[in-house]
Amino acid sequence: MKQFPTHIVAVFGIAENEKEEILLLKHRGRNIWMFPGGQVEVGENLIDALIRETKEESGMEIDVVKLFSVSSNTCSYQGYNGYDIVPTKVVMGFICRYIGGEFCDSDETTESLWVSKDKVLDLIVVPDFIDKFKGYLDFTGGIEYLEYITKPEYNLKLKCLI
């Protein structure tokens, strides 16, 4: 019997406040700065997933404004927490607007920071986050598509506008 391919669908948001600063969250386990986001759950749409993930990770509320990025992490690798294999990930990036709320830590985050756009690249160190943020900075209306692998090391395989 044939089997459908398996992909993880995920979302992330570049959330801006009224001063055009960007929301960064510090990941609890990896001690790195990141953008809010995560996996889309079964039966959940992309926008609701990003609103939920941001609320869970930061306690803050956002409006999802515009899609600016689609990417594929096409590597698969050994799983963890009882999962056999981590499959290809398809990740959509959205520009978001901060609505309100104060930061509260979570199982995934320890702190938040509002950063001017020109300082974000000084703080994020994960290569795909860097490439995605550069796509946000360069956004003029076309959707950027990235294909990359993260293991055994980061390799950007394709970057284009679609």
Short mmCIF file of N, CA, C and O in Angstrom, two decimals, residues 9 22 35 45 56 68 72 90 99 101 106 131 148 160:
data_model
loop_
_atom_site.label_atom_id
_atom_site.label_comp_id
_atom_site.label_asym_id
_atom_site.label_seq_id
_atom_site.Cartn_x
_atom_site.Cartn_y
_atom_site.Cartn_z
N VAL A 9 4.47 20.82 9.32
CA VAL A 9 4.11 22.17 8.89
C VAL A 9 4.28 23.08 10.11
O VAL A 9 3.77 22.78 11.19
N ILE A 22 11.28 44.60 16.84
CA ILE A 22 10.99 43.20 16.57
C ILE A 22 11.03 42.41 17.87
O ILE A 22 11.95 42.58 18.69
N PHE A 35 12.37 33.79 16.98
CA PHE A 35 11.08 34.41 16.70
C PHE A 35 9.99 33.48 17.22
O PHE A 35 10.18 32.27 17.28
N ASN A 45 -5.46 25.96 11.40
CA ASN A 45 -4.94 26.71 10.25
C ASN A 45 -3.67 27.45 10.64
O ASN A 45 -3.32 27.57 11.82
N GLU A 56 1.35 31.14 23.67
CA GLU A 56 1.94 30.14 24.56
C GLU A 56 3.38 30.47 24.94
O GLU A 56 3.78 30.28 26.08
N PHE A 68 5.35 36.37 4.10
CA PHE A 68 6.51 36.88 3.37
C PHE A 68 7.52 35.80 3.01
O PHE A 68 8.40 36.01 2.19
N SER A 72 11.61 25.26 3.11
CA SER A 72 11.63 23.81 3.30
C SER A 72 12.96 23.40 3.89
O SER A 72 14.01 23.68 3.30
N VAL A 90 8.08 22.14 6.43
CA VAL A 90 7.66 23.25 5.58
C VAL A 90 7.25 24.37 6.53
O VAL A 90 6.39 24.17 7.40
N ILE A 99 -0.34 43.31 19.38
CA ILE A 99 -1.60 43.90 19.86
C ILE A 99 -1.49 44.28 21.33
O ILE A 99 -1.90 45.36 21.73
N GLY A 101 -0.37 42.68 25.67
CA GLY A 101 0.07 41.64 26.58
C GLY A 101 1.49 41.89 27.05
O GLY A 101 2.28 42.54 26.39
N SER A 106 7.58 30.60 29.60
CA SER A 106 6.85 29.39 29.29
C SER A 106 7.78 28.19 29.40
O SER A 106 8.96 28.35 29.74
N ASP A 131 18.80 33.87 7.68
CA ASP A 131 18.35 33.98 6.29
C ASP A 131 16.89 34.42 6.21
O ASP A 131 16.52 35.23 5.36
N TYR A 148 16.69 24.54 2.48
CA TYR A 148 17.94 24.36 3.21
C TYR A 148 17.90 23.04 3.96
O TYR A 148 16.85 22.41 4.08
N CYS A 160 14.92 31.97 -3.74
CA CYS A 160 14.33 32.64 -4.90
C CYS A 160 13.03 33.32 -4.48
O CYS A 160 12.50 33.06 -3.41
#
